[in-house]
Short mmCIF file of C-alpha atoms and ligand atoms in Angstrom, two decimals:
data_model
loop_
_atom_site.label_atom_id
_atom_site.label_comp_id
_atom_site.label_asym_id
_atom_site.label_seq_id
_atom_site.Cartn_x
_atom_site.Cartn_y
_atom_site.Cartn_z
CA MET A 1 -0.22 -0.11 -0.04
CA ILE A 2 1.23 3.25 -1.08
CA THR A 3 0.06 6.55 0.56
CA VAL A 4 0.42 9.71 -1.61
CA LEU A 5 0.18 13.36 -0.45
CA SER A 6 -1.91 15.38 -3.08
CA GLY A 7 -2.55 18.83 -4.48
CA GLY A 8 -4.81 19.07 -7.44
CA VAL A 9 -3.88 18.68 -11.23
CA GLY A 10 -0.24 17.52 -10.40
CA ALA A 11 -1.03 14.75 -7.84
CA ALA A 12 -4.37 13.43 -10.35
CA ARG A 13 -1.49 13.19 -12.88
CA LEU A 14 0.64 11.13 -10.74
CA LEU A 15 -1.89 9.24 -9.58
CA ARG A 16 -3.14 8.33 -13.05
CA ALA A 17 0.49 7.16 -13.99
CA LEU A 18 0.88 5.19 -10.72
CA CYS A 19 -2.09 3.15 -11.87
CA LEU A 20 0.07 2.22 -15.28
CA VAL A 21 2.48 0.06 -12.89
CA LEU A 22 0.17 -0.54 -9.84
CA ASP A 23 -3.18 -1.70 -8.45
CA PRO A 24 -4.87 1.24 -7.84
CA GLY A 25 -6.48 -0.85 -5.14
CA GLU A 26 -3.31 -0.54 -3.57
CA MET A 27 -2.78 3.49 -3.23
CA THR A 28 -4.32 5.96 -1.06
CA ALA A 29 -4.30 9.78 -1.74
CA VAL A 30 -4.39 12.09 1.24
CA VAL A 31 -5.98 15.12 -0.38
CA ASN A 32 -5.41 19.06 0.53
CA VAL A 33 -8.22 20.63 1.65
CA GLY A 34 -7.22 24.39 2.06
CA ASP A 35 -8.44 25.70 -1.22
CA ASP A 36 -11.88 24.26 -0.50
CA LEU A 37 -14.64 27.18 -0.54
CA VAL A 38 -18.25 27.82 0.23
CA LEU A 39 -19.85 29.60 -2.60
CA HIS A 40 -23.57 30.16 -3.82
CA GLY A 41 -23.85 28.28 -0.28
CA LEU A 42 -22.19 25.44 -2.17
CA THR A 43 -19.36 23.46 -0.72
CA ILE A 44 -16.27 22.99 -3.26
CA CYS A 45 -13.29 21.08 -2.75
CA PRO A 46 -10.93 21.64 -5.98
CA ASP A 47 -8.64 19.14 -5.40
CA LEU A 48 -10.74 16.35 -4.58
CA ASP A 49 -12.90 16.69 -7.41
CA THR A 50 -10.07 17.45 -9.84
CA ILE A 51 -8.56 14.26 -8.70
CA THR A 52 -11.94 12.26 -9.07
CA TYR A 53 -12.39 13.58 -12.46
CA THR A 54 -9.12 12.98 -13.46
CA LEU A 55 -8.82 9.23 -12.24
CA ALA A 56 -12.22 8.44 -13.91
CA GLY A 57 -11.37 9.79 -17.21
CA LEU A 58 -13.78 12.26 -17.00
CA GLY A 59 -11.45 15.26 -16.25
CA ASN A 60 -11.26 18.42 -18.48
CA ASP A 61 -7.50 18.20 -19.39
CA GLU A 62 -7.41 21.66 -21.19
CA LEU A 63 -8.67 23.75 -18.62
CA GLY A 64 -6.79 21.19 -15.73
CA TRP A 65 -10.16 21.33 -13.58
CA GLY A 66 -13.70 20.57 -14.05
CA LEU A 67 -15.12 18.33 -16.31
CA ARG A 68 -14.72 17.52 -19.71
CA GLY A 69 -17.57 18.43 -22.32
CA GLU A 70 -19.10 21.24 -20.06
CA THR A 71 -21.46 23.58 -20.96
CA TRP A 72 -21.69 26.99 -18.77
CA ARG A 73 -25.47 28.19 -19.15
CA VAL A 74 -25.89 28.69 -15.43
CA MET A 75 -22.81 30.63 -14.93
CA ASP A 76 -23.84 32.53 -18.08
CA GLU A 77 -27.32 33.61 -16.53
CA LEU A 78 -25.57 34.35 -12.83
CA ALA A 79 -23.05 36.54 -14.81
CA THR A 80 -26.60 38.26 -16.53
CA LEU A 81 -27.85 38.72 -12.84
CA GLY A 82 -24.87 40.40 -11.68
CA GLY A 83 -24.18 37.35 -9.36
CA ALA A 84 -20.61 36.56 -8.68
CA ALA A 85 -19.52 34.52 -11.84
CA TRP A 86 -15.99 35.00 -11.49
CA PHE A 87 -15.44 31.40 -9.95
CA ARG A 88 -16.61 29.09 -12.86
CA LEU A 89 -18.70 26.04 -12.04
CA GLY A 90 -19.52 24.33 -14.86
CA ASP A 91 -23.29 22.70 -15.34
CA ARG A 92 -22.35 19.44 -15.09
CA ASP A 93 -19.81 20.32 -11.92
CA LEU A 94 -22.52 21.98 -10.21
CA ALA A 95 -24.00 18.48 -10.04
CA THR A 96 -20.91 17.48 -7.78
CA HIS A 97 -21.59 20.69 -5.48
CA LEU A 98 -24.93 20.07 -4.95
CA TYR A 99 -24.48 16.59 -3.99
CA ARG A 100 -21.64 17.13 -1.51
CA SER A 101 -23.61 20.44 -0.21
CA GLN A 102 -26.84 18.41 0.84
CA ARG A 103 -24.94 15.27 1.81
CA LEU A 104 -22.85 17.32 4.38
CA ARG A 105 -26.04 18.98 5.54
CA GLU A 106 -27.59 15.52 6.14
CA GLY A 107 -24.26 14.70 8.51
CA ALA A 108 -21.99 13.34 6.24
CA THR A 109 -18.54 14.01 6.19
CA LYS A 110 -16.10 15.63 3.11
CA SER A 111 -14.50 11.82 3.50
CA ASP A 112 -18.00 10.11 2.95
CA VAL A 113 -18.93 12.20 0.21
CA ALA A 114 -15.29 11.33 -1.56
CA ARG A 115 -16.03 7.61 -1.29
CA GLU A 116 -19.57 8.13 -2.69
CA LEU A 117 -18.37 10.13 -5.57
CA CYS A 118 -15.54 7.98 -6.06
CA ASP A 119 -17.38 4.48 -5.77
CA ARG A 120 -20.08 6.22 -8.39
CA TRP A 121 -17.41 6.92 -10.91
CA GLY A 122 -15.65 3.35 -10.31
CA VAL A 123 -12.47 5.42 -8.98
CA LYS A 124 -10.69 2.42 -6.91
CA ILE A 125 -7.81 4.78 -5.17
CA ARG A 126 -9.04 5.82 -2.12
CA LEU A 127 -9.32 9.61 -2.15
CA LEU A 128 -9.02 10.81 1.47
CA PRO A 129 -9.41 14.73 2.64
CA VAL A 130 -6.54 15.15 5.39
CA THR A 131 -9.18 16.12 7.69
CA ASN A 132 -12.75 17.17 7.89
CA ASP A 133 -12.36 20.18 9.96
CA ASP A 134 -12.45 23.59 8.46
CA VAL A 135 -8.88 24.68 6.90
CA ALA A 136 -8.54 27.61 4.97
CA THR A 137 -5.28 28.98 2.71
CA VAL A 138 -5.25 32.71 3.14
CA PHE A 139 -2.86 35.35 1.61
CA ASP A 140 -1.15 38.10 3.08
CA THR A 141 -0.29 40.27 -0.18
CA GLU A 142 0.44 43.78 -1.62
CA LEU A 143 -3.50 43.86 -2.01
CA GLY A 144 -4.24 42.88 1.50
CA ARG A 145 -5.88 39.91 3.01
CA LEU A 146 -7.06 37.22 0.10
CA SER A 147 -8.72 33.91 0.38
CA PHE A 148 -7.15 30.66 -1.97
CA GLN A 149 -9.74 31.30 -4.66
CA GLU A 150 -9.77 35.12 -4.58
CA TYR A 151 -5.57 34.97 -5.17
CA PHE A 152 -5.77 31.94 -7.77
CA VAL A 153 -8.32 32.40 -9.80
CA GLN A 154 -9.79 36.31 -9.31
CA HIS A 155 -6.31 37.66 -9.32
CA ARG A 156 -4.86 34.63 -11.21
CA HIS A 157 -1.87 34.48 -8.92
CA ASP A 158 -0.67 37.80 -10.18
CA VAL A 159 0.12 39.63 -6.83
CA ALA A 160 2.86 39.47 -4.67
CA VAL A 161 2.65 37.70 -1.77
CA ARG A 162 4.27 38.35 2.00
CA SER A 163 3.11 35.34 3.99
CA ILE A 164 0.71 32.23 3.58
CA THR A 165 -1.39 31.11 6.67
CA PHE A 166 -3.60 28.06 6.76
CA GLU A 167 -6.71 28.79 9.19
CA GLY A 168 -7.80 26.32 11.45
CA ALA A 169 -5.06 23.67 10.22
CA ALA A 170 -3.33 23.87 13.93
CA ASP A 171 -6.63 23.05 15.63
CA ALA A 172 -7.88 20.64 12.81
CA ARG A 173 -7.55 16.66 13.18
CA PRO A 174 -6.36 14.31 10.48
CA THR A 175 -9.13 11.70 10.38
CA ALA A 176 -8.01 7.97 11.55
CA GLU A 177 -8.09 7.07 8.16
CA VAL A 178 -5.35 9.40 7.15
CA LEU A 179 -3.32 8.48 10.09
CA ALA A 180 -3.34 4.75 9.40
CA ALA A 181 -2.52 5.66 5.62
CA LEU A 182 0.33 7.26 6.94
CA ARG A 183 1.70 4.72 9.03
CA ASP A 184 1.09 1.44 7.45
CA ALA A 185 1.91 2.56 4.14
CA SER A 186 5.02 1.06 2.61
CA ARG A 187 5.95 4.46 0.99
CA ILE A 188 4.83 7.82 1.33
CA VAL A 189 5.10 9.87 -1.64
CA ILE A 190 4.68 13.54 -1.97
CA ALA A 191 3.10 14.56 -5.56
CA PRO A 192 4.67 17.36 -7.64
CA SER A 193 1.87 19.63 -6.14
CA ASN A 194 2.88 23.10 -4.74
CA PRO A 195 4.65 22.33 -1.60
CA LEU A 196 4.01 25.79 -0.39
CA ILE A 197 -0.25 25.99 -0.99
CA SER A 198 -1.19 22.25 -1.56
CA ILE A 199 1.36 20.19 0.36
CA ASP A 200 2.33 22.53 3.27
CA PRO A 201 -1.75 22.71 4.25
CA ILE A 202 -1.38 19.34 4.69
CA LEU A 203 1.64 18.96 6.58
CA GLN A 204 0.17 21.63 9.00
CA ILE A 205 -2.32 18.83 10.44
CA PRO A 206 -1.15 18.40 13.56
CA GLY A 207 0.23 14.46 13.78
CA VAL A 208 1.09 14.44 9.82
CA ARG A 209 4.53 16.21 9.74
CA GLU A 210 5.17 13.83 12.74
CA ILE A 211 4.76 10.83 10.99
CA LEU A 212 6.55 11.83 7.65
CA GLU A 213 9.80 12.77 10.40
CA ASN A 214 9.03 9.39 11.84
CA ARG A 215 8.93 7.33 8.47
CA ARG A 216 11.52 9.66 6.47
CA ASP A 217 13.35 6.83 4.68
CA ASP A 218 10.15 5.66 3.30
CA VAL A 219 9.45 9.22 1.81
CA VAL A 220 9.66 10.25 -1.52
CA ALA A 221 8.84 13.68 -3.12
CA VAL A 222 8.44 14.35 -6.86
CA SER A 223 10.16 17.90 -7.52
CA PRO A 224 7.20 19.90 -9.29
CA ILE A 225 10.15 22.38 -10.20
CA VAL A 226 11.93 22.05 -13.71
CA ASN A 227 14.50 23.78 -14.93
CA GLY A 228 13.87 27.16 -12.76
CA ALA A 229 9.76 27.12 -13.80
CA ALA A 230 6.58 25.32 -12.21
CA LEU A 231 4.95 22.88 -14.15
CA LYS A 232 1.57 24.92 -13.57
CA GLY A 233 0.76 27.31 -11.32
CA PRO A 234 2.50 29.96 -8.88
CA ALA A 235 4.93 27.47 -7.36
CA ASP A 236 8.16 29.36 -8.91
CA ARG A 237 6.82 33.00 -7.79
CA LEU A 238 5.39 31.65 -4.48
CA LEU A 239 8.89 30.44 -3.80
CA LEU A 240 10.95 33.28 -5.05
CA GLU A 241 8.23 35.72 -3.23
CA LEU A 242 8.64 33.62 0.66
CA GLY A 243 12.80 33.49 0.06
CA HIS A 244 13.40 29.21 -1.54
CA ASP A 245 15.32 28.73 -3.77
CA VAL A 246 13.44 28.03 -7.20
CA SER A 247 14.93 24.76 -8.18
CA PRO A 248 14.26 21.21 -6.95
CA LEU A 249 17.42 22.19 -4.30
CA GLY A 250 14.54 24.74 -2.83
CA VAL A 251 11.74 21.96 -2.85
CA ALA A 252 14.61 19.52 -0.83
CA ASP A 253 14.99 22.37 1.44
CA PHE A 254 11.36 22.93 2.09
CA TYR A 255 10.90 19.29 2.85
CA LYS A 256 14.10 18.79 4.83
CA GLY A 257 13.88 16.19 7.86
CA LEU A 258 10.46 14.73 6.22
CA ILE A 259 11.69 12.64 2.78
CA GLY A 260 14.22 10.49 2.00
CA THR A 261 14.52 10.74 -1.40
CA ILE A 262 13.87 13.28 -4.18
CA ILE A 263 12.94 12.75 -8.03
CA ILE A 264 14.23 15.25 -9.98
CA ASP A 265 14.02 16.14 -13.74
CA GLU A 266 16.85 15.06 -15.83
CA ALA A 267 17.12 19.00 -16.99
CA ASP A 268 18.34 19.33 -13.19
CA ALA A 269 20.48 16.59 -13.01
CA ALA A 270 23.51 18.69 -12.44
CA LEU A 271 21.49 19.95 -8.80
CA ALA A 272 21.70 16.00 -8.28
CA GLU A 273 25.17 16.34 -6.31
CA ARG A 274 24.49 19.16 -3.78
CA ILE A 275 21.08 17.77 -3.11
CA GLY A 276 22.68 14.67 -2.16
CA SER A 277 25.37 16.55 0.00
CA HIS A 278 22.22 17.79 2.10
CA GLY A 279 21.17 14.07 2.95
CA ILE A 280 18.65 13.04 0.68
CA ASP A 281 18.89 10.52 -2.12
CA VAL A 282 18.34 11.64 -5.60
CA ARG A 283 16.82 10.04 -8.86
CA VAL A 284 16.96 11.57 -11.94
CA THR A 285 14.26 11.15 -14.52
CA THR A 286 11.85 12.35 -16.63
CA THR A 287 9.44 14.29 -14.59
CA ILE A 288 6.95 15.65 -17.15
CA MET A 289 4.62 13.21 -17.65
CA ALA A 290 3.65 14.18 -21.42
CA GLY A 291 2.84 10.75 -22.98
CA PRO A 292 2.19 7.42 -21.35
CA GLY A 293 5.68 6.62 -21.68
CA ASN A 294 6.91 9.29 -19.56
CA ALA A 295 4.36 8.91 -17.26
CA GLU A 296 4.80 5.35 -16.63
CA ARG A 297 8.81 6.04 -16.21
CA LEU A 298 8.13 8.60 -13.57
CA ALA A 299 5.95 5.91 -11.67
CA ARG A 300 8.25 3.09 -11.72
CA ALA A 301 11.01 5.60 -10.51
CA VAL A 302 8.76 6.65 -7.35
CA LEU A 303 8.14 2.51 -6.76
CA SER A 304 11.61 1.33 -7.59
N1 LIG B 1 -9.54 27.99 -11.82
C1 LIG B 1 -9.78 28.96 -12.21
O1 LIG B 1 -8.85 29.14 -12.75
N2 LIG B 1 -11.14 29.50 -12.69
C2 LIG B 1 -11.78 29.01 -12.66
O2 LIG B 1 -12.74 29.58 -12.84
C3 LIG B 1 -12.07 28.05 -11.71
C4 LIG B 1 -13.16 27.51 -11.29
C5 LIG B 1 -13.06 26.03 -10.36
C6 LIG B 1 -14.55 25.24 -10.42
C7 LIG B 1 -14.27 24.02 -9.79
C8 LIG B 1 -12.73 23.45 -9.26
O3 LIG B 1 -12.99 22.31 -8.60
C9 LIG B 1 -11.90 24.09 -9.65
C10 LIG B 1 -12.19 25.55 -10.37
N3 LIG B 1 -10.69 26.25 -10.87
C11 LIG B 1 -10.60 27.31 -11.55
C12 LIG B 1 -9.54 25.75 -10.16
C13 LIG B 1 -8.75 25.73 -8.90
O4 LIG B 1 -9.05 27.48 -8.70
C14 LIG B 1 -7.75 25.28 -8.67
O5 LIG B 1 -7.06 24.87 -9.53
C15 LIG B 1 -7.11 24.81 -7.32
O6 LIG B 1 -8.08 25.08 -6.36
C16 LIG B 1 -5.67 24.90 -7.41
O7 LIG B 1 -5.68 23.38 -6.99
#
């Protein structure tokens, strides 16, 4: 059994790659909930939904989020009314948020809903929100305090960030399933998700970081930074703004004490020795999952 700490699109693609070489029933994803929001009275869990849709083969590959073959009639009507249409919820995607929100009102947890949606769509990897308590990633920026999606979508992650906080994280409890998945896994993988805004909100949930520290030799991270740039999203910009090296070395430093191995891209092979001198094993392979050949090679490197 392996357990993968997961954000959204990068993690979804790694999990899909791992399915090429491992039985999906042997995998658990522990998923970030710091991006979650309540909008129009609906509870939306972007990272859980991105992973579910991708693994179900229903994901919108062009957008990296939402469903394939989406239509936008509700959003267009909402915009006509002058409602908040900046965060685009597709007509099909809306059904997921309606379903989740009603189930939460009935007393179900986010974990219950994640399991129900995976069952409905035939997703065999177990998806576990790291906690069922409320955690919100918040940015202190040049424009003031912004919620995750205000920063990410409304401002297109194009404002300077001074600091990031995870409101509610210190008082949140990881679920029992999450703790067991981390303790019992033969290997823990940190997906090539944004270390600062996708993985850190998982690590900040009390108990999670300690398990990784105690199991360091079994923890392998995949660098989301290749050749000085993020594969997707603002990881490069945020690392720079918050004083980290924008390279796999900066990523390895961020995870210092938590990982035994880091997988870096061939483009960064020259950094292997310097990272190795920090006491972390380095594997070099293709980390860009363009095409099934590369994806399978990366999956094998993660498991080897
Ligand atoms: N990303 C956008 O750039 N624009 C959107 O309007 C948008 C809507 C949206 C709706 C549901 C959902 O699950 C994700 C959505 N995303 C959208 C993606 C999301 O903002 C981010 O990619 C993640 O939170 C970061 O992992």
